mmCIF file of C-alpha atoms in Angstrom:
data_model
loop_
_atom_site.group_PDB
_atom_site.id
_atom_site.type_symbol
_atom_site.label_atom_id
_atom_site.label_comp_id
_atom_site.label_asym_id
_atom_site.label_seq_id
_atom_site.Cartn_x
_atom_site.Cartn_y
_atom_site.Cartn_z
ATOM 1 C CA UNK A 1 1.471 22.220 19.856
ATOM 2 C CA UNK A 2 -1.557 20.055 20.806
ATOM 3 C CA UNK A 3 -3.000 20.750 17.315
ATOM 4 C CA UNK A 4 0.499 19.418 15.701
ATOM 5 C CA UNK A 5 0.524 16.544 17.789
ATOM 6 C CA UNK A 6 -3.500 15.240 16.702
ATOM 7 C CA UNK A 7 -2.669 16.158 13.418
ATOM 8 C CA UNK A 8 0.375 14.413 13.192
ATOM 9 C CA UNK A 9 -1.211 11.227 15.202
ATOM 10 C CA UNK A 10 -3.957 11.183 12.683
ATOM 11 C CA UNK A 11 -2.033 11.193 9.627
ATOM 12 C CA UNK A 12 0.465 8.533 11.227
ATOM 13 C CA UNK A 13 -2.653 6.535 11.881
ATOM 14 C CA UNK A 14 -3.767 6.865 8.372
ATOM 15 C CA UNK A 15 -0.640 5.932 6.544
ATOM 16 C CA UNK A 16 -0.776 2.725 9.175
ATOM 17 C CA UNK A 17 -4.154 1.714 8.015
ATOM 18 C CA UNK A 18 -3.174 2.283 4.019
ATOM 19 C CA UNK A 19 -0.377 0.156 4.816
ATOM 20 C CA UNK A 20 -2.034 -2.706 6.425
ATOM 21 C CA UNK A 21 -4.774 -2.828 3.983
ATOM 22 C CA UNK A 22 -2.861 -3.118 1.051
ATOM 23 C CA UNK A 23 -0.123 -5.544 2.426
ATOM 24 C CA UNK A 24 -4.149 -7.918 3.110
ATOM 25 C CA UNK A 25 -4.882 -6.780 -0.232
ATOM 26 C CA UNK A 26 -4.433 -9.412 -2.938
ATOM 27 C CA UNK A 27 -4.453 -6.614 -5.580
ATOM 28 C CA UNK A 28 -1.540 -5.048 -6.978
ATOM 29 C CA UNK A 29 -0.088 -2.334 -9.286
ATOM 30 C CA UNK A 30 -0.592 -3.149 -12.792
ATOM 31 C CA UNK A 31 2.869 -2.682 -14.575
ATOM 32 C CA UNK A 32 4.000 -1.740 -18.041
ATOM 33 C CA UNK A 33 6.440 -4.071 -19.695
ATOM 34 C CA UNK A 34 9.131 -1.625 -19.020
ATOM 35 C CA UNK A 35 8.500 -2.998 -15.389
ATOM 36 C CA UNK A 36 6.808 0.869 -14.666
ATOM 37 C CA UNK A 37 2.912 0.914 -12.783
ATOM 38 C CA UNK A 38 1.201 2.139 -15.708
ATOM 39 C CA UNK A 39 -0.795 5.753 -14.490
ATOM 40 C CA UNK A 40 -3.805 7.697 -15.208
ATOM 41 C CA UNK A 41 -3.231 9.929 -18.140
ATOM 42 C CA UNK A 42 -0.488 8.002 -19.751
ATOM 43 C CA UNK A 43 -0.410 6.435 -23.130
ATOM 44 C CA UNK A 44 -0.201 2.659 -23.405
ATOM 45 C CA UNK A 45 -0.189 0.290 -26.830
ATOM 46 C CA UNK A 46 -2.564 -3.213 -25.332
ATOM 47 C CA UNK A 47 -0.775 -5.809 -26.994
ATOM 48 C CA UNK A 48 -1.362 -9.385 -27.392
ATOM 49 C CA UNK A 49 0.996 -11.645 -24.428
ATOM 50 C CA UNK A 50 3.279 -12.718 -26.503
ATOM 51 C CA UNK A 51 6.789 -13.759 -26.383
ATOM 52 C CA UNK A 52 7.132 -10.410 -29.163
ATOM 53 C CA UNK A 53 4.781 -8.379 -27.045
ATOM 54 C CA UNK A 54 5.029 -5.001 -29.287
ATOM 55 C CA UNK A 55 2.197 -5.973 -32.119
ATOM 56 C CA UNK A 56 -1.502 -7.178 -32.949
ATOM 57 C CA UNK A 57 -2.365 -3.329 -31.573
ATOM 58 C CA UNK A 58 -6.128 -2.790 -31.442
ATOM 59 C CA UNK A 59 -8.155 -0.136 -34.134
ATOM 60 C CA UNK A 60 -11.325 1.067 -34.946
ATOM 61 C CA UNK A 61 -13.643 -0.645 -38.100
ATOM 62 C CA UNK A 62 -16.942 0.042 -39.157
ATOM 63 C CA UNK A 63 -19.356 -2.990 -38.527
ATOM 64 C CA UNK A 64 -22.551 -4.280 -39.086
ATOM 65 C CA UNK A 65 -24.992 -1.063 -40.031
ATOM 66 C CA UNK A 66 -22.417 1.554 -38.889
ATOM 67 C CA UNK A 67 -21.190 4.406 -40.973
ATOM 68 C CA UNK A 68 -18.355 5.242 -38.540
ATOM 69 C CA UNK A 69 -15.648 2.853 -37.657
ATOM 70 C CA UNK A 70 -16.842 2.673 -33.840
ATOM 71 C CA UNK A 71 -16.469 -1.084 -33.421
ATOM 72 C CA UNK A 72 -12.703 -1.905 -31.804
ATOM 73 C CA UNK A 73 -10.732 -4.870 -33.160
ATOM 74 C CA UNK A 74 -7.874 -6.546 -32.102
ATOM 75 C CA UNK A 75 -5.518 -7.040 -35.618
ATOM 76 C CA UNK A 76 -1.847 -9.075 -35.492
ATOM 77 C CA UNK A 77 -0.443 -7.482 -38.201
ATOM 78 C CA UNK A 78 -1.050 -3.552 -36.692
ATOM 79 C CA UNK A 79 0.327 -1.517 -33.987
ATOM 80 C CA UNK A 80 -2.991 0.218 -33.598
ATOM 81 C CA UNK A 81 -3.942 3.454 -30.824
ATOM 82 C CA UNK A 82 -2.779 3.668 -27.599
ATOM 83 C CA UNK A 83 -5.205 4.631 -24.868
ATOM 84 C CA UNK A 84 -5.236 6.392 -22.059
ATOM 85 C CA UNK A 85 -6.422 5.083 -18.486
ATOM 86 C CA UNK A 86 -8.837 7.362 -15.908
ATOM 87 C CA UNK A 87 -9.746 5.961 -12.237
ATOM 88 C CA UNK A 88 -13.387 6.420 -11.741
ATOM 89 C CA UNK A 89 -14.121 7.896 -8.382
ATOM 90 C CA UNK A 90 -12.154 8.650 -5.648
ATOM 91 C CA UNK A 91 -8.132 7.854 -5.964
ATOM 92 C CA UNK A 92 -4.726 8.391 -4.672
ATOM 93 C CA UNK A 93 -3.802 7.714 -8.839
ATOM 94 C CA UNK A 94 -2.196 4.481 -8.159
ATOM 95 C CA UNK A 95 -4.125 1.789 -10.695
ATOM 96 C CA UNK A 96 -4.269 -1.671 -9.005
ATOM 97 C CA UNK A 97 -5.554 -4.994 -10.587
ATOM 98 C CA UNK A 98 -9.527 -4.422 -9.702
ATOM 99 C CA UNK A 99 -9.565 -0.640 -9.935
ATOM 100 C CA UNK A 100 -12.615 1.129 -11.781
ATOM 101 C CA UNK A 101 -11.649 2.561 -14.902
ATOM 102 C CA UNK A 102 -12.521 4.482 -17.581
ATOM 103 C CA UNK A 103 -10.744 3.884 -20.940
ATOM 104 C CA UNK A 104 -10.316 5.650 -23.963
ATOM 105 C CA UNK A 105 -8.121 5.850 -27.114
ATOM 106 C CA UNK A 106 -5.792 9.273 -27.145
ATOM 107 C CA UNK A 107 -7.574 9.715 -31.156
ATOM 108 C CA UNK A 108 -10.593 9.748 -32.390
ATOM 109 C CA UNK A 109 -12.853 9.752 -35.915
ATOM 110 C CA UNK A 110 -14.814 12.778 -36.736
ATOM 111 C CA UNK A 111 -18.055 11.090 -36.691
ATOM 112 C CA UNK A 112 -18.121 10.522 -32.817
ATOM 113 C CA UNK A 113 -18.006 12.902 -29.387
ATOM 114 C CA UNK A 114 -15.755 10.788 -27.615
ATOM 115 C CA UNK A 115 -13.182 7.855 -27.635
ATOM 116 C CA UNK A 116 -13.981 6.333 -24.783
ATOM 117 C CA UNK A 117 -14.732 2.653 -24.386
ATOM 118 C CA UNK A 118 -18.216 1.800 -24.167
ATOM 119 C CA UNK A 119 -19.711 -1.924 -23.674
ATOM 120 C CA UNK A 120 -23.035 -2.690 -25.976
ATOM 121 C CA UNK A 121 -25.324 -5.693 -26.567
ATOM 122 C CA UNK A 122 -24.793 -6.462 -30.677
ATOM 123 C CA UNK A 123 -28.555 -7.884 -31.565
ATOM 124 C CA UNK A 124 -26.888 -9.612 -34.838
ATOM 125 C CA UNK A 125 -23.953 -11.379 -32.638
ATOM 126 C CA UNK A 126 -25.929 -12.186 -29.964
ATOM 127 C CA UNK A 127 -23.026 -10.360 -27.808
ATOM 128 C CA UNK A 128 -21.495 -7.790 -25.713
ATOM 129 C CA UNK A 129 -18.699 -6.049 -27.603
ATOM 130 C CA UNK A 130 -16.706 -2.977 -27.052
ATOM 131 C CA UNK A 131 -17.187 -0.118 -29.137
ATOM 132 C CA UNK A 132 -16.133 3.826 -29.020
ATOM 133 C CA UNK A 133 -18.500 6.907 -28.563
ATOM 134 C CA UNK A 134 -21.832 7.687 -29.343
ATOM 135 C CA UNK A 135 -22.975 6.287 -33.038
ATOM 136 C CA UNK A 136 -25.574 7.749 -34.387
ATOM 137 C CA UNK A 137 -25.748 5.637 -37.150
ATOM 138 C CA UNK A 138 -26.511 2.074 -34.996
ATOM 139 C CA UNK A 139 -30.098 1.652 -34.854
ATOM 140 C CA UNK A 140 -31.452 0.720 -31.364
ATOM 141 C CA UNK A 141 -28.028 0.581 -29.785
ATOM 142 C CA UNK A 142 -28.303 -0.687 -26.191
ATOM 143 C CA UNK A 143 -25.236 0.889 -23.986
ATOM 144 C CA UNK A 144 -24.305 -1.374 -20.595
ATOM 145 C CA UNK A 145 -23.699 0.623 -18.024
ATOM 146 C CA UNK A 146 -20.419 -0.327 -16.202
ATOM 147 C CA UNK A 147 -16.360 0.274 -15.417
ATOM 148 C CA UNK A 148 -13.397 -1.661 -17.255
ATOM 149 C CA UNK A 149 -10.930 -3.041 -15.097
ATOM 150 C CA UNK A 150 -7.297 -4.675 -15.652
ATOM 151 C CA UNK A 151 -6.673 -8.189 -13.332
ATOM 152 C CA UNK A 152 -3.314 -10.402 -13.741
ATOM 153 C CA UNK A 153 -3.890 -13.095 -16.069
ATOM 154 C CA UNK A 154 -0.652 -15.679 -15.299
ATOM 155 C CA UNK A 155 2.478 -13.654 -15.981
ATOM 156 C CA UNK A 156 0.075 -11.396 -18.168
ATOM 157 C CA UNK A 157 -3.222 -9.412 -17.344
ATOM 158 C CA UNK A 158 -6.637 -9.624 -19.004
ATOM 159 C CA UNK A 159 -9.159 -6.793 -19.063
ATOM 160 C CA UNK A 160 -12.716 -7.144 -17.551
ATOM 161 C CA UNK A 161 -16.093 -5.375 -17.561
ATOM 162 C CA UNK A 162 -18.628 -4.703 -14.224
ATOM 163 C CA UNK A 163 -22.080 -3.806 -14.248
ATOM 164 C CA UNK A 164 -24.478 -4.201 -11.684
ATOM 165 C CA UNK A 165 -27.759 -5.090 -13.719
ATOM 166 C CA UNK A 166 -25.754 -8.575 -14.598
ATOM 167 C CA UNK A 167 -26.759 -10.358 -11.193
ATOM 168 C CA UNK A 168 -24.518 -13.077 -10.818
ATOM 169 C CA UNK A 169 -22.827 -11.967 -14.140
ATOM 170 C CA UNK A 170 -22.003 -8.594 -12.456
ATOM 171 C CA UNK A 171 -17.656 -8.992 -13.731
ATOM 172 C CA UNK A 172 -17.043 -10.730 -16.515
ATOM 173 C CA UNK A 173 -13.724 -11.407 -18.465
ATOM 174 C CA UNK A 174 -12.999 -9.619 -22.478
ATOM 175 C CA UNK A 175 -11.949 -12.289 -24.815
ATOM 176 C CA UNK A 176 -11.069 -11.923 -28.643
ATOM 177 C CA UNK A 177 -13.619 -13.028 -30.791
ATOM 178 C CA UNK A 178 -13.210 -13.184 -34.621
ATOM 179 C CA UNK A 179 -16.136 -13.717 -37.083
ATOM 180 C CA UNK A 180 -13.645 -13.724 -40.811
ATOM 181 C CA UNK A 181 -15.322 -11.038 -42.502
ATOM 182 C CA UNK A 182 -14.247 -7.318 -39.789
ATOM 183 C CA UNK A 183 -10.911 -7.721 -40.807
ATOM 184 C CA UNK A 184 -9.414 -8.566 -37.015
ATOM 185 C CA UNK A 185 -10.514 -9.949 -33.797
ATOM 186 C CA UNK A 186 -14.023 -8.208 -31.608
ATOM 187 C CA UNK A 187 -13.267 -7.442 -28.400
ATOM 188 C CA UNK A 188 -16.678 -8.994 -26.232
ATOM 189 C CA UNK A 189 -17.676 -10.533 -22.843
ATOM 190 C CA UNK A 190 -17.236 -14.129 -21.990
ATOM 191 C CA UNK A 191 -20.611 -15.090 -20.719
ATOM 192 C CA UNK A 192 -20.960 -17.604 -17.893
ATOM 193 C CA UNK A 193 -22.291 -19.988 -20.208
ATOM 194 C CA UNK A 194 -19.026 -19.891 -21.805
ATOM 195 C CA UNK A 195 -16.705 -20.120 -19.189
ATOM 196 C CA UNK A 196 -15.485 -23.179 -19.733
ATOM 197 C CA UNK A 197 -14.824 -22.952 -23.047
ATOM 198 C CA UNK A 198 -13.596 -19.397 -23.880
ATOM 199 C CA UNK A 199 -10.453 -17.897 -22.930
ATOM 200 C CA UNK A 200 -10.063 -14.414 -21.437
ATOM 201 C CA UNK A 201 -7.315 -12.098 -23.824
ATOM 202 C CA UNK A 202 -4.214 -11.913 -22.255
ATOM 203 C CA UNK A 203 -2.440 -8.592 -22.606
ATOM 204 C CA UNK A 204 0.329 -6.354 -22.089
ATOM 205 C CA UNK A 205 0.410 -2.590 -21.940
ATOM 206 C CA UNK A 206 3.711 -0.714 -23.865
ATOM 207 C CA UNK A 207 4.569 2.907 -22.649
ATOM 208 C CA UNK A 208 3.375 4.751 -25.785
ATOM 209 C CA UNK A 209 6.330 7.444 -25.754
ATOM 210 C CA UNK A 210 9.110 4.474 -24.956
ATOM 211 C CA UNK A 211 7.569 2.537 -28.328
ATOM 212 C CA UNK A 212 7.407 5.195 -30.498
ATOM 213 C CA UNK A 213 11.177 6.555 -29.531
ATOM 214 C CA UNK A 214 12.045 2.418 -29.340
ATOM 215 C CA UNK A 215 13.128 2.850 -26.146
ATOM 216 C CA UNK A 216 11.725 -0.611 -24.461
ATOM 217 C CA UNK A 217 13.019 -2.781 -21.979
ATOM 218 C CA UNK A 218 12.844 -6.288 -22.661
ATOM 219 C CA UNK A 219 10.243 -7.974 -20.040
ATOM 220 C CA UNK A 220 9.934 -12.010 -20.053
ATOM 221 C CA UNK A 221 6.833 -13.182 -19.750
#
């Protein structure tokens, strides 16, 4: 009985500090535009915040001195791949604004191991963009190590990158960044010099299944 009791008393104790520190917490669950908390392992379109949030999807392009279309870019006229979230580290598999995360598209081109999302420096840009897998085919690439994560952006959200070589750079916003000639928009870091005059991408995320049946609820924003 004494064994019930302390075990009982301990997880009562738990749920009460859970509780409390997420009622302090200014983070909260990131929602789909169906109004659903978006969850590890689903499929989600990233659209554009628009008031016709269900295009300008995001693909894969081959840039610069790359034989495999690695490089991801942000195109109006596209639906484009959904992607699939992971929580890096420990988790109860509820993703808040702030969480770590790994993300990767649910396809993939031959010519890489993996589809997850990968932040590199691009020598010829003079930037940090977001690119898929392992390419064997970029000279010299320079990988940043870090995690992704989603914050709310006004009635929207923008996505972010961490690392913690970057000093007092260490989270940084993802913008849209379009040079005329890749055929759509780069996906790269606002740097603190920039600040002021760049403008993080605001997005939305579409339940992949809900799209693709056209079952969608329609979310203001």
């Amino acid at each position: 009985m004494k064994l019930v009791l302390s075990l009982t008393l301990s997880f009562l104790i738990f749920a009460f500090i859970t509780t409390l520190s997420l009622a302090f917490s200014n983070d909260e669950q990131v929602l789909d535009t169906n109004g659903n908390p978006i969850v590890p392992g689903g499929e989600y379109y990233i659209f554009p915040a628009t008031q016709d949030p269900y295009k300008g999807g995001l693909r894969l392009a081959k840039t610069g001195d790359s034989k495999c279309p690695v490089t991801i870019l942000q195109n109006e006229s596209i639906t484009g791949l959904p992607v699939k979230f992971t929580i890096q580290g420990i988790s109860n598999d509820i993703i808040m604004t702030g969480t770590e995360l790994k993300i990767e598209f649910t396809k993939k081109p031959n010519c890489v191991k993996s589809s997850q999302w990968l932040m590199f420096f691009d020598y010829d840009a003079s930037s940090f963009n977001v690119i898929i897998g392992v390419d064997e085919y970029i000279p010299e690439i320079i990988i940043i190590d870090g995690t992704f994560y989603i914050q709310k952006y006004g009635n929207a959200y923008k996505l972010g990158f961490c690392n913690d070589d970057m000093g007092e750079q260490n989270c940084l916003d993802i913008m849209r960044w379009n040079n005329s000639k890749d055929g759509g928009s780069r996906l790269r870091l606002i740097l603190k010099a920039e600040q002021e005059v760049q403008d993080p991408y605001p997005v939305v995320f579409v339940d992949a299944p809900s799209f693709e049946s056209g079952i969608l609820m329609n979310v203001s924003l």
